[in-house]
Short mmCIF file of C-alpha atoms in Angstrom, two decimals:
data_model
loop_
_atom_site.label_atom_id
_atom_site.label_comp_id
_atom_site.label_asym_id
_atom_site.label_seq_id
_atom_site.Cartn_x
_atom_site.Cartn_y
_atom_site.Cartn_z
CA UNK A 109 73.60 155.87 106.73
CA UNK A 110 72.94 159.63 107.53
CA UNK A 111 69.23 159.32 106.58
CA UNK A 112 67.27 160.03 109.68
CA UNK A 113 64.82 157.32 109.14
CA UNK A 114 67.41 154.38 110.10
CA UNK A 115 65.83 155.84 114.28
CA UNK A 116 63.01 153.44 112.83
CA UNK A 117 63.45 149.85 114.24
CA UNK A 118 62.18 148.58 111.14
CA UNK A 119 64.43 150.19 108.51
CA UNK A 120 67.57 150.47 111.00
CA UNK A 121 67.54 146.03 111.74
CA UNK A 122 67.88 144.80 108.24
CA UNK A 123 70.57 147.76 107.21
CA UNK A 124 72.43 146.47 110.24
CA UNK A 125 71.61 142.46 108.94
CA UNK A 126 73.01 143.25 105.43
CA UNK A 127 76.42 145.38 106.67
CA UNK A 128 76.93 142.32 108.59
CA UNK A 129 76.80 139.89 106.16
CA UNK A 130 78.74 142.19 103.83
CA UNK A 131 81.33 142.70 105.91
CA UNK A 132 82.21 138.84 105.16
CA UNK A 133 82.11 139.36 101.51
CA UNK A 134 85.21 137.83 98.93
CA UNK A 135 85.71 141.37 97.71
CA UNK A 136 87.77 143.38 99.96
CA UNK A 137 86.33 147.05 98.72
CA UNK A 138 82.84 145.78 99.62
CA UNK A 139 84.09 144.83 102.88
CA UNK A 140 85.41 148.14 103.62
CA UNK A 141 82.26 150.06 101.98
CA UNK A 142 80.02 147.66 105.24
CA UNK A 143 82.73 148.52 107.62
CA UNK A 144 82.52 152.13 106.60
CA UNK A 145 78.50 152.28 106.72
CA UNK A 146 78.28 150.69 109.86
CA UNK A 147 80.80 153.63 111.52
CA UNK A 148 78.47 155.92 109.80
CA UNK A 149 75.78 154.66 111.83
CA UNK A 150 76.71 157.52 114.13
CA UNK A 151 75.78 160.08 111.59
CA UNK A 152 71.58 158.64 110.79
CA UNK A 153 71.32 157.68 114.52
CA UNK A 154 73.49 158.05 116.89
CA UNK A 155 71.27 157.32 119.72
CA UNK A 156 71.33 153.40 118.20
CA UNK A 157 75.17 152.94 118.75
CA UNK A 158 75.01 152.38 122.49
CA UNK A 159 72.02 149.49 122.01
CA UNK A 160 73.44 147.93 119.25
CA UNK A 161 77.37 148.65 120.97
CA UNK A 162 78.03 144.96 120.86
CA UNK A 163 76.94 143.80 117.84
CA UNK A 164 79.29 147.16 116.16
CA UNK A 165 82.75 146.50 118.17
CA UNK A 166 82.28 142.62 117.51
CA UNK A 167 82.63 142.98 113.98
CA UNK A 168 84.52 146.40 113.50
CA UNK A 169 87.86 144.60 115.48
CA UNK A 170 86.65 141.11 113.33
CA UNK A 171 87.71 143.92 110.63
CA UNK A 172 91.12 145.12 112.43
CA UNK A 173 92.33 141.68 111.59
CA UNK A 174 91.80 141.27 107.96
CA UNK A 175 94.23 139.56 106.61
CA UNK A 176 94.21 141.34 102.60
CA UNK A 177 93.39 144.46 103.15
CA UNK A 178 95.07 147.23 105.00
CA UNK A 179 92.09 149.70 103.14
CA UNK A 180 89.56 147.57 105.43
CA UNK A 181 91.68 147.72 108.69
CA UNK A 182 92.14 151.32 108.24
CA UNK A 183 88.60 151.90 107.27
CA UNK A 184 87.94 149.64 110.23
CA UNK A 185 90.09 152.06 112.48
CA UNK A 186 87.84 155.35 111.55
CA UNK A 187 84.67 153.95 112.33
CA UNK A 188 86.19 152.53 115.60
CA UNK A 189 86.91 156.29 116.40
CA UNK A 190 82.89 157.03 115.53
CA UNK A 191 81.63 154.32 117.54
CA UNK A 192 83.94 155.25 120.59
CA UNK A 193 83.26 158.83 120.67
CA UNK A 194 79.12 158.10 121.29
CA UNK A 195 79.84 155.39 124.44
CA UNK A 196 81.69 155.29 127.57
CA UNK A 197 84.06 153.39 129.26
CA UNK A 198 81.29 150.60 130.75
CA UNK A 199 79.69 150.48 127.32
CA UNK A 200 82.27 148.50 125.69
CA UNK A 201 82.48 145.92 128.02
CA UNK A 202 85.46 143.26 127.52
CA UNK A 203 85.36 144.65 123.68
CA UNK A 204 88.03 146.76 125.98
CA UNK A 205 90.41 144.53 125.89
CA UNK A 206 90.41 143.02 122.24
CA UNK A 207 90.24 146.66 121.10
CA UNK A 208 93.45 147.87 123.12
CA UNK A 209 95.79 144.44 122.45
CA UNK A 210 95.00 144.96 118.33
CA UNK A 211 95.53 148.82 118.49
CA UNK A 212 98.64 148.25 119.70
CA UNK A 213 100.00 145.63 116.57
CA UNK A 214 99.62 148.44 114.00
CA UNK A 215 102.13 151.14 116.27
CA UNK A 216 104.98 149.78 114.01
CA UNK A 217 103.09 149.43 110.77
CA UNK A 218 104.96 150.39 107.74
CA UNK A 219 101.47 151.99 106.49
CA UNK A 220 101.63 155.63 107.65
CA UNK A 221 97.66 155.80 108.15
CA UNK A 222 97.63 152.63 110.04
CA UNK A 223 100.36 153.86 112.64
CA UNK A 224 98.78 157.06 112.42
CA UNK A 225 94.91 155.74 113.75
CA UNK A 226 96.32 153.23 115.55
CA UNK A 227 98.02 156.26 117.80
CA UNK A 228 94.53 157.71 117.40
CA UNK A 229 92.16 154.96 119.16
CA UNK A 230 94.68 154.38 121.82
CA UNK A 231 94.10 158.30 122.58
CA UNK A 232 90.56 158.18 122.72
CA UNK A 233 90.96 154.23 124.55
CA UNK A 234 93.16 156.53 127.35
CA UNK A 235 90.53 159.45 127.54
CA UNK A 236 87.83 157.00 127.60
CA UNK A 237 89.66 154.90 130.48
CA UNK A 238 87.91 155.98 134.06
CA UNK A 239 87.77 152.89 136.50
CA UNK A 240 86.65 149.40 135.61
CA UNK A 241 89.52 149.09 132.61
CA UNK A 242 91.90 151.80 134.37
CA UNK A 243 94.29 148.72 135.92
CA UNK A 244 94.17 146.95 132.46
CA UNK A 245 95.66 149.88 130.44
CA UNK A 246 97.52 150.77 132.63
CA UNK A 247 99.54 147.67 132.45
CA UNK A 248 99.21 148.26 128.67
CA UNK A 249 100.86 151.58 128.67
CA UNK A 250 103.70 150.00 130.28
CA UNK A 251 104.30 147.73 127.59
CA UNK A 252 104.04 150.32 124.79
CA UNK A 253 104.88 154.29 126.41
CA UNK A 254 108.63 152.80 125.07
CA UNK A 255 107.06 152.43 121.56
CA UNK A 256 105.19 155.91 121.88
CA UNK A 257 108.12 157.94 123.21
CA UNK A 258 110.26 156.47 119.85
CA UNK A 259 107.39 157.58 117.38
CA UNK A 260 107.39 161.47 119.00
CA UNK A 261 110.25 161.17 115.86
CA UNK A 262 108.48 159.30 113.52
CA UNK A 263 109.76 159.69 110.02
CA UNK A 264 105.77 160.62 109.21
CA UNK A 265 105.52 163.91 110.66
CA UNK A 266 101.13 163.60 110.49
CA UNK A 267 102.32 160.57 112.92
CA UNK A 268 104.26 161.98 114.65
CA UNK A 269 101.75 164.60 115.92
CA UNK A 270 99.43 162.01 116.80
CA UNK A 271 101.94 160.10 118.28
CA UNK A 272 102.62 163.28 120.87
CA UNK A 273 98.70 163.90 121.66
CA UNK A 274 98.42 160.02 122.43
CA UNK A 275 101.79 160.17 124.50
CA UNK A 276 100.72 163.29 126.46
CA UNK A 277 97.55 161.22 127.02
CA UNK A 278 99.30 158.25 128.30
CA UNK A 279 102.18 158.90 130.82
CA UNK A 280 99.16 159.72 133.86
CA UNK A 281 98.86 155.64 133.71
CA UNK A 282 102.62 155.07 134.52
CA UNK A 283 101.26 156.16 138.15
CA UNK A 284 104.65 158.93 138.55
CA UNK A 285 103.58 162.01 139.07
CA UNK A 286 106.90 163.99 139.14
CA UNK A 287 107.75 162.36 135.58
CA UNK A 288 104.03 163.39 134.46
CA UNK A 289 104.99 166.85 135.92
CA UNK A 290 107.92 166.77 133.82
CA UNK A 291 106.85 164.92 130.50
CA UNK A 292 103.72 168.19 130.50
CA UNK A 293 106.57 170.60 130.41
CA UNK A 294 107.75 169.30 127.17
CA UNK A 295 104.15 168.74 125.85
CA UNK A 296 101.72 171.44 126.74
CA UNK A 297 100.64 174.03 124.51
CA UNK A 298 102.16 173.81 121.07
CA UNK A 299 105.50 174.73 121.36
CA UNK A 300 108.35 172.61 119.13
CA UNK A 301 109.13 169.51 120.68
CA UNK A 302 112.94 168.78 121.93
CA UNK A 303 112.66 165.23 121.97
CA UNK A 304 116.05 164.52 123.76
CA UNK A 305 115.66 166.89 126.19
CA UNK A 306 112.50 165.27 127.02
CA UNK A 307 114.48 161.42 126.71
CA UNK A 308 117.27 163.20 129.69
CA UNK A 309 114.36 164.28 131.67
CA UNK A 310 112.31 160.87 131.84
CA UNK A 311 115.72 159.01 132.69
CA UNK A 312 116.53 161.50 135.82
CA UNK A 313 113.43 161.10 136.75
CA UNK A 314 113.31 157.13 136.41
CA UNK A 315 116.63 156.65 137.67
CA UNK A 316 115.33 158.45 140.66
CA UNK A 317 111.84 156.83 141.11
CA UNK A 318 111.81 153.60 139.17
CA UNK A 319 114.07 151.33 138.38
CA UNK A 320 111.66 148.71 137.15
CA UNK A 321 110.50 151.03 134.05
CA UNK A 322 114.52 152.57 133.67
CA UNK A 323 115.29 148.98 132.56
CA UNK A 324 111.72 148.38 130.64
CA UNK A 325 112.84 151.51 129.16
CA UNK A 326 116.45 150.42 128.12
CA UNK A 327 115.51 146.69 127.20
CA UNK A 328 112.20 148.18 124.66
CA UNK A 329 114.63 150.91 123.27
CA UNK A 330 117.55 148.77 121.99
CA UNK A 331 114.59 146.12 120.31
CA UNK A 332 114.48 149.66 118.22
CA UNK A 333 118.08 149.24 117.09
CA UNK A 334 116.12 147.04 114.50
CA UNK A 335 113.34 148.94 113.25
CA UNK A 336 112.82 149.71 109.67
CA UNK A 337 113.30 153.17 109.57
CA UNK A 338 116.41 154.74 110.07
CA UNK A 339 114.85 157.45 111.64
CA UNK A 340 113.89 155.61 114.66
CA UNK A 341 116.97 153.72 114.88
CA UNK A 342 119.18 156.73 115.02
CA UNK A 343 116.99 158.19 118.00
CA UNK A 344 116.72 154.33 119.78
CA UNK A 345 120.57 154.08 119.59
CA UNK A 346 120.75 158.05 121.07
CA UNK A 347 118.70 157.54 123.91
CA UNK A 348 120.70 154.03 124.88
CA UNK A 349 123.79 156.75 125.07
CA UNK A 350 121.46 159.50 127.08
CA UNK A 351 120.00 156.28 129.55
CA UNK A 352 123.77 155.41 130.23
CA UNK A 353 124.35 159.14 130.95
CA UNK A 354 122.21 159.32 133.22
CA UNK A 355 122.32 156.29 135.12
CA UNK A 356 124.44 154.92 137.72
CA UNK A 357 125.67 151.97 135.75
CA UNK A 358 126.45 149.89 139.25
CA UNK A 359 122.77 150.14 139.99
CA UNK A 360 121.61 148.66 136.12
CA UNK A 361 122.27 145.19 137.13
CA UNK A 362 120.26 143.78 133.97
CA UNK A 363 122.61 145.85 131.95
CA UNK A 364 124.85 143.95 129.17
CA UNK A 365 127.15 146.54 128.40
CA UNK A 366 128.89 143.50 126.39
CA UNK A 367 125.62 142.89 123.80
CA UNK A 368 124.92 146.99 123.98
CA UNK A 369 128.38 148.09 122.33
CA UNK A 370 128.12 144.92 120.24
CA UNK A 371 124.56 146.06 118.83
CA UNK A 372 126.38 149.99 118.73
CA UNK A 373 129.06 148.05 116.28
CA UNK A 374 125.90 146.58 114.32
CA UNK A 375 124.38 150.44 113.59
CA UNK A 376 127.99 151.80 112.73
CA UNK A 377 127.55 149.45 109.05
CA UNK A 378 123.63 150.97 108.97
CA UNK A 379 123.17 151.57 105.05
CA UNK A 380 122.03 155.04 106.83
CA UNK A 381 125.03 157.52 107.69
CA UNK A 382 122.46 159.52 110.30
CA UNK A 383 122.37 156.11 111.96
CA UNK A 384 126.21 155.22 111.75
CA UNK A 385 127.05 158.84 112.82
CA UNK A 386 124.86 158.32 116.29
CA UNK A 387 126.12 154.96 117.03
CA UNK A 388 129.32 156.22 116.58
CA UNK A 389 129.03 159.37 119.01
CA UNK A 390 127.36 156.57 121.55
CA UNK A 391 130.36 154.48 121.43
CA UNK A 392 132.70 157.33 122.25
CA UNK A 393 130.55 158.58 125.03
CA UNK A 394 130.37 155.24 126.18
CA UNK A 395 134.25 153.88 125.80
CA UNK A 396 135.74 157.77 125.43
CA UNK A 397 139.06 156.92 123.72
CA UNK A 398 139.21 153.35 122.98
CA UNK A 399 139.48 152.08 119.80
CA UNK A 400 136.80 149.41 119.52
CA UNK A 401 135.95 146.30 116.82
CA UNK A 402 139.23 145.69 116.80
#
């Protein structure tokens, strides 16, 4: 696929014709081998992505969604990241949206490399984003900066690197721009992150500006309570305890302080002491010197 002579209509239309058809095929490592040649179109002529932009994205997120092979969905993922890097925001066209929503189902993967790309093609998706899609992912970021801000600590540390470039990328789209102000103090440059530092800053600055993503912020974090590593439940249950710090708990009508210290009971039997040890500092902060499940 590097050979210069696919810039020739005639050799470049049937190497595009078989990829296709292979990219159906029973066995799952040819699949990813025509997944992987057709990101490597970008290599042999990468003037042709942009004509042929359609016909690529069409079956690269067909690919996203294979259902027996994480290889293919990852390989899938990479040659995504090609493709996107030779177009622009109006060459993808309502690909835009398929793309984003299927990104966004691998953040919680329990494969490493799929979270990790998956972090990776919402980055480029947010660099990439200029006008005609800039209202659509918006809206996305709001359902997923929750999910992002949890995987800053992802047990994966490749992850979580990725995790903080695609943050850093993201928080512009929540439309704040004191919080953006404050979210690029923790995140410029390469200095070692202080993620709960960063957690007290974006609920002052919520509980001052907006309400509406405090409690999107509260109701996506305790979903986390659940998650399969104990990693991110220890850091979901500690920022429930920093959002009740600082909040005015009169104001947090759609608070259930009832279900919360219920769910805080839940983490104290985690198999994972890190996680009972924060869910039991919570439930002090929270009820300071009363004796609770009892």
């Amino acid at each position: 696929m590097s050979d210069p002579m696919l810039r020739e209509k005639k050799f470049l239309k049937p190497v595009l014709h078989i990829l296709e058809e292979r990219s159906h095929d029973r066995n799952s490592i040819v699949r990813q081998m025509a997944v992987r040649g057709l990101g490597n179109l970008v290599y042999g002529a990468p003037e042709k992505v942009k004509k042929h932009k359609k016909f690529l994205m069409v079956i690269l997120i067909r690919a996203l969604r294979d259902p027996f092979s994480s290889e293919v969905i990852g390989e899938s993922m990479k040659a995504v990241a090609k493709v996107l890097k030779e177009l622009k925001e109006k060459d993808i066209g309502s690909s835009f949206r398929d793309l984003t929503q299927e990104i966004q189902t691998y953040f919680d993967n329990e494969d490493d490399a799929l979270r990790l790309w998956s972090f990776v093609l919402f980055g480029i998706l947010a660099r990439l984003t200029k006008r005609k899609w800039k209202g659509y992912f918006a809206e996305q970021v709001r359902q997923s900066w929750v999910t992002l801000l949890l995987h800053l600590q992802d047990p994966n540390p490749r992850v979580s690197v990725e995790c903080r470039a695609t943050f850093h990328l993201c928080v512009p789209f929540l439309g704040l721009k004191r919080l953006q102000t404050a979210v690029n103090e923790h995140l410029d440059g390469t200095a070692e992150l202080k993620p709960e530092e960063l957690q007290v800053d974006i609920c002052r600055h919520l509980a001052k500006e907006n309400a509406e993503l405090l409690e999107n912020l509260y109701k996506s974090t305790i979903m986390y309570f659940f998650s399969r590593w104990e990693e991110i439940r220890a850091v979901a249950a500690k920022l429930a305890g920093i959002i009740l710090e600082h909040t005015d708990r009169q104001r947090m009508k759609w608070l259930n302080l009832d279900h919360l210290l219920m769910s805080l009971q839940f983490l104290k039997k985690d198999p994972s002491p890190s996680v009972q040890l924060v869910a039991t500092e919570v439930l002090n902060d929270i009820c300071p010197g009363r004796v609770l499940g009892e």
